[in-house]
Short mmCIF file of C-alpha atoms in Angstrom, two decimals:
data_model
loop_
_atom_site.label_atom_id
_atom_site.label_comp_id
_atom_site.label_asym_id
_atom_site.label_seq_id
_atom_site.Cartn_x
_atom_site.Cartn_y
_atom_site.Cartn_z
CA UNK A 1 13.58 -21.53 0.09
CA UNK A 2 15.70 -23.04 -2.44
CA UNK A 3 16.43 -21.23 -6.24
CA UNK A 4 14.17 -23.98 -7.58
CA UNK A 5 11.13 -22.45 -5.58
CA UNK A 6 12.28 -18.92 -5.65
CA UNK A 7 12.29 -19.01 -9.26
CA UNK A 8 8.52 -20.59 -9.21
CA UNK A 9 7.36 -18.53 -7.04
CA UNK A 10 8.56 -15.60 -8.93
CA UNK A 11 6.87 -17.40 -12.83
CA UNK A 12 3.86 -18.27 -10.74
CA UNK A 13 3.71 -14.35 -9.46
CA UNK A 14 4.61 -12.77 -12.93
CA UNK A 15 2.05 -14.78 -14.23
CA UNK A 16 -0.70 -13.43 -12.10
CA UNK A 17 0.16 -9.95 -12.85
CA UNK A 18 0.06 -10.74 -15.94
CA UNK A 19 -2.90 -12.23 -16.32
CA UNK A 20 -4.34 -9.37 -14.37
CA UNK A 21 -4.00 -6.18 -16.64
CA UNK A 22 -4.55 -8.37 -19.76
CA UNK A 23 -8.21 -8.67 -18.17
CA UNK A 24 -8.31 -5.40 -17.34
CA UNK A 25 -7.46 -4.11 -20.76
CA UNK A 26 -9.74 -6.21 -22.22
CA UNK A 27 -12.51 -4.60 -20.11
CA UNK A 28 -11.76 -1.00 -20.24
CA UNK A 29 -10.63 -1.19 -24.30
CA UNK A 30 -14.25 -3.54 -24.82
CA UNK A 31 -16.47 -1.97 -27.23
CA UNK A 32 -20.13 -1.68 -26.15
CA UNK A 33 -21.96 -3.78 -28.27
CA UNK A 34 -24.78 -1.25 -28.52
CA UNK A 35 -23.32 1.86 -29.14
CA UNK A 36 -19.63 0.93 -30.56
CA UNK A 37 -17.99 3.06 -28.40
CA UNK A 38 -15.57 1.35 -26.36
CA UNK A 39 -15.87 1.57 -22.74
CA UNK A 40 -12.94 3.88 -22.11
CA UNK A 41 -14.77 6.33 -24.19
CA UNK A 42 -18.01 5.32 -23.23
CA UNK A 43 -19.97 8.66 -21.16
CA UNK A 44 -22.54 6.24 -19.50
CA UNK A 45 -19.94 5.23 -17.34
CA UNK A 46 -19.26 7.14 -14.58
CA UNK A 47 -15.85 5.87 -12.87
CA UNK A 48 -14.07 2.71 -12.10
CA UNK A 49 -13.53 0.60 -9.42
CA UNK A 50 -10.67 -1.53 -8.11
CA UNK A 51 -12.29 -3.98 -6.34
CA UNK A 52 -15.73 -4.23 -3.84
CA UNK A 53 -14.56 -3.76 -0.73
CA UNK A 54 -10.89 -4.79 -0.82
CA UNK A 55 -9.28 -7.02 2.11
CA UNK A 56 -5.35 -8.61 2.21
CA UNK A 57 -5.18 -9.69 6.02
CA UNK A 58 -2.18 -11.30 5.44
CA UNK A 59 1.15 -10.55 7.26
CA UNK A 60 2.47 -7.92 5.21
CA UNK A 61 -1.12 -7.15 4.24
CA UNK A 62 -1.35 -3.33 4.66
CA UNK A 63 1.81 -2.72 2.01
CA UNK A 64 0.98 -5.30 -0.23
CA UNK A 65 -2.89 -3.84 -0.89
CA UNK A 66 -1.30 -0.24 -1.05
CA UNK A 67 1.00 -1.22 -3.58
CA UNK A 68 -1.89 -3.31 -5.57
CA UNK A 69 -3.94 -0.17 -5.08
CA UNK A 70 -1.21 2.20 -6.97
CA UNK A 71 -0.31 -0.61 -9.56
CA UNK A 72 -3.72 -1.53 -10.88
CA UNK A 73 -4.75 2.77 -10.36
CA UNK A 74 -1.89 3.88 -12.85
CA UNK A 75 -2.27 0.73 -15.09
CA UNK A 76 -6.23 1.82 -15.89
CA UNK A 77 -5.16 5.78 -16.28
CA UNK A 78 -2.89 4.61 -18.84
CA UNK A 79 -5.80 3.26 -20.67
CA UNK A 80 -8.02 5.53 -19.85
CA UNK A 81 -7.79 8.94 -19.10
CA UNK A 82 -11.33 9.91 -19.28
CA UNK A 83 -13.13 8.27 -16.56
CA UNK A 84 -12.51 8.74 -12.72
CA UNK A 85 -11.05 5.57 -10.60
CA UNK A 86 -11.48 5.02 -6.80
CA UNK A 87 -10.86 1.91 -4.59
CA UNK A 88 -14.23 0.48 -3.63
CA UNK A 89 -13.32 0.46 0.23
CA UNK A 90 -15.20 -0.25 3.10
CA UNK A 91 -13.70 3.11 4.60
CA UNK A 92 -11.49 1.33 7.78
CA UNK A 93 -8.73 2.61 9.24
CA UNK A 94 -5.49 0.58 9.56
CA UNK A 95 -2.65 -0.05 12.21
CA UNK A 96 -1.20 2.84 10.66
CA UNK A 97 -3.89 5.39 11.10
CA UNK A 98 -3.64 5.26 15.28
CA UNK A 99 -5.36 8.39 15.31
CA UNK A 100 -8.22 7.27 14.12
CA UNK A 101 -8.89 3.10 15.23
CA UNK A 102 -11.50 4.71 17.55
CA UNK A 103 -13.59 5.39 14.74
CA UNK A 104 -13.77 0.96 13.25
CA UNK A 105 -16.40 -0.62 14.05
CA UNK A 106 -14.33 -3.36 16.58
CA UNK A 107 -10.69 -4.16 17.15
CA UNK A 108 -10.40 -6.52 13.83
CA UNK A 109 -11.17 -4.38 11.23
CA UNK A 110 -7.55 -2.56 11.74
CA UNK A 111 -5.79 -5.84 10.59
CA UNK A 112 -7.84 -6.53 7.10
CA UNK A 113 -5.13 -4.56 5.30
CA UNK A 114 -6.59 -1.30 3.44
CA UNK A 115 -6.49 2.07 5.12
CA UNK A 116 -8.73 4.43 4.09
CA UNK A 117 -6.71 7.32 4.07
CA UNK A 118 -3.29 6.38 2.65
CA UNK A 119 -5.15 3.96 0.48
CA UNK A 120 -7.18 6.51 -1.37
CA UNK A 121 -4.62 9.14 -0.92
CA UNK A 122 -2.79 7.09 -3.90
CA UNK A 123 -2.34 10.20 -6.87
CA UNK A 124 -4.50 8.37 -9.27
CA UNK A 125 -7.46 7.73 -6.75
CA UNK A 126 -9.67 10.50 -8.07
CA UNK A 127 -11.94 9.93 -5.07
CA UNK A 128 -12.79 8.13 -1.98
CA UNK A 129 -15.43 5.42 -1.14
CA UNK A 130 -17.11 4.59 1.70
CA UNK A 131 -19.24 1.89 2.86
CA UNK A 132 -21.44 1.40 5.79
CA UNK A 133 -23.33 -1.26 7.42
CA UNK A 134 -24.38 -1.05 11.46
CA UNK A 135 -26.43 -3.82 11.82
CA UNK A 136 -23.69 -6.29 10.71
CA UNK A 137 -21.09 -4.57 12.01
CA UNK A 138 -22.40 -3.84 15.41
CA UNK A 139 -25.07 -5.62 15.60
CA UNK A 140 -25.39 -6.08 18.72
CA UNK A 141 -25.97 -2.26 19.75
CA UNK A 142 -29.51 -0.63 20.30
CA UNK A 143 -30.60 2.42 17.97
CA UNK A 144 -29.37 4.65 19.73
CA UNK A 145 -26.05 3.51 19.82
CA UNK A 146 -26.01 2.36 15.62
CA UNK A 147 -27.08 5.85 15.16
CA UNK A 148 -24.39 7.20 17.16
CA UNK A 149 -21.58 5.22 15.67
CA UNK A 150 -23.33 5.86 12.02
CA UNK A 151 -23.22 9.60 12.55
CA UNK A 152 -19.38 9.47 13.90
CA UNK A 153 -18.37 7.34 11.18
CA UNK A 154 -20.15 9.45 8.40
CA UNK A 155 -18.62 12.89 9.76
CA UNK A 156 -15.03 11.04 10.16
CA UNK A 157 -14.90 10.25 6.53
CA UNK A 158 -16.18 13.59 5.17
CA UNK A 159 -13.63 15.44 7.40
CA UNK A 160 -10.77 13.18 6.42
CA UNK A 161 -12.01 14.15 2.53
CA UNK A 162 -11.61 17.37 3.11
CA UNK A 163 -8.74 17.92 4.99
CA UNK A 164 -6.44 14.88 4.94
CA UNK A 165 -6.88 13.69 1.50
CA UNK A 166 -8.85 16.87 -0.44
CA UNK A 167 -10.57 14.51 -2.87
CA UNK A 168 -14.39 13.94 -3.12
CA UNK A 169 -15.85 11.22 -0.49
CA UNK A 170 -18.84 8.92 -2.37
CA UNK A 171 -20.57 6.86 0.37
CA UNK A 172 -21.27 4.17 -2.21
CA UNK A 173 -23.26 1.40 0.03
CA UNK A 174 -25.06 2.36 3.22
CA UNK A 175 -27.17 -0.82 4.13
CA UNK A 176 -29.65 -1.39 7.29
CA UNK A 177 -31.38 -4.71 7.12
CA UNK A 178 -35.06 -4.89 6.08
CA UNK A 179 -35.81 -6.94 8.42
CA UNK A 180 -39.80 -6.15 9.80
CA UNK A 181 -40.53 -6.22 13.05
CA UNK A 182 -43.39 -4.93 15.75
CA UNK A 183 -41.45 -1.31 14.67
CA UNK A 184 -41.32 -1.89 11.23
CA UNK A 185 -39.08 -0.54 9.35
CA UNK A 186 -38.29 2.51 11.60
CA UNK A 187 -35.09 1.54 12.78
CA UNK A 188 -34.11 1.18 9.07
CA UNK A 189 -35.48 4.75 8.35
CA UNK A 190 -33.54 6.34 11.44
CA UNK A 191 -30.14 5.45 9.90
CA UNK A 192 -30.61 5.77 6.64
CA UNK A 193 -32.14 9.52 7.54
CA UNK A 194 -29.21 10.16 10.00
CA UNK A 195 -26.50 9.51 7.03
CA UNK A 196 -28.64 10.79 4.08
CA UNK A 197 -28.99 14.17 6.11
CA UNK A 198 -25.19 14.55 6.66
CA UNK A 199 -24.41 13.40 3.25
CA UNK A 200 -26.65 16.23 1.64
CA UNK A 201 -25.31 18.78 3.76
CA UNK A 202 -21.96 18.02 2.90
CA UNK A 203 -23.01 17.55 -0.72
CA UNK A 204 -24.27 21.37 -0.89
CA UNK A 205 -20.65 22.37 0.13
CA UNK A 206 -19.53 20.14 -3.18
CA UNK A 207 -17.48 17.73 -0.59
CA UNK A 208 -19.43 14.32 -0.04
CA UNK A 209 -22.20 12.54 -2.39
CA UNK A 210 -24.18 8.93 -1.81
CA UNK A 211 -25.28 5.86 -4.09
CA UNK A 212 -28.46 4.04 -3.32
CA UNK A 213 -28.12 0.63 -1.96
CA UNK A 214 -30.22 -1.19 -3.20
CA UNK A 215 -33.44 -0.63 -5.11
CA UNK A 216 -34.52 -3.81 -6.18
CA UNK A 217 -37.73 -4.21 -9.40
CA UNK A 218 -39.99 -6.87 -9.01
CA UNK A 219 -38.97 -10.27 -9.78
CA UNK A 220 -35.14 -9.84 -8.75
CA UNK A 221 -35.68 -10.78 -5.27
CA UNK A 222 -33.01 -13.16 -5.19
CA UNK A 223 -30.29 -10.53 -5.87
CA UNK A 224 -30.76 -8.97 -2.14
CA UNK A 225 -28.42 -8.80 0.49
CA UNK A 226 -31.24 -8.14 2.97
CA UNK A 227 -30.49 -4.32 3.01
CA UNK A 228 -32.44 -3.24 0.18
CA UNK A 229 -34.38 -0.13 0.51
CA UNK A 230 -37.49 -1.31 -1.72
#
């Protein structure tokens, strides 16, 4: 690469950053336009979040999101120290995190670049997020073998929570697809019991809590992603 495109490169780069935290200032410093408060002070929020479900599968992906992940954490606590921060992950382990590639759902979701643990180990992660999705990311197995993998993945996270990282773990999105059949929507119901249960449990011991994806009002059908619960 020549100094000509080394120094573009480098403009083009700065630039980005750049461009980056301006846009996150102006979110975090906006004032809400019905109560005046601006949204770093505002108590109806509850935390913020990097990005849904963050990927870099490039080749030097793994460092690169790590060091996004720290960057764009500290940048928001400097703005605001009020409101929590976490990631937004999906909750896969990396190349790094051997110990634990039994646990993805497939061989490829190693090399997409986060890692839950190191990635919300990051100091100003407040806590971790999880996602979880069995019927598109095995969706080839029967019940039995979703609810399996569900319940392994659920108890992985909460343990790695509370032991490797000591934070809260918020299981943000767990989605089965709504799809009707001769069953109904039992299949559905089965997962979505098998995580809810574990999640509560863990919840009463002040370690692991759950969003609800998706509840949908009438008329905003178009906004599914075919794993709303009603």
């Amino acid at each position: 690469m020549s100094l000509h495109q080394m120094t573009h490169s480098f403009r083009t780069q700065l630039l980005k950053i750049t461009s980056r935290l301006i846009y996150i200032k102006a979110v975090v410093k906006r004032k809400n336009s019905l109560s005046g408060v601006r949204y770093s002070e505002e108590p109806a929020i509850f935390a913020w979040e990097l990005m849904n479900e963050p990927r870099c599968s490039s080749s030097s992906s793994a460092p690169a999101l790590q060091a996004w992940i720290a960057e764009m954490a500290a940048y928001i606590k400097s703005l605001d120290k009020r409101h929590l921060v976490t990631v937004g992950l999906e909750g896969f382990y990396g190349l790094n995190t051997t110990n634990k590639s039994e646990v993805n759902p497939g061989i490829r979701a190693a090399s997409l670049g986060s890692d839950f643990i190191p990635n919300s180990a990051i100091s100003n992660i407040d806590f971790a997020s999880v996602h979880a999705y069995p019927d598109r990311w095995i969706p080839h197995a029967d019940l039995e073998a979703k609810t399996s993998y569900l319940s392994h993945w659920v108890d992985s996270h909460i343990s790695d929570g509370d032991i490797a990282l000591r934070k809260p773990v918020l299981f943000k999105e767990v989605g089965s697809s709504r799809h009707v059949d001769e069953k109904g929507v039992f299949d559905r119901d089965v997962l979505l019991k098998t995580v809810y249960d574990k999640i509560y449990e863990s919840a009463k011991k002040r370690r692991a809590g759950a969003f609800i994806w998706q509840l949908l009002v009438e008329g905003v059908d178009g906004y599914t992603d075919k794993t709303t619960i009603m």
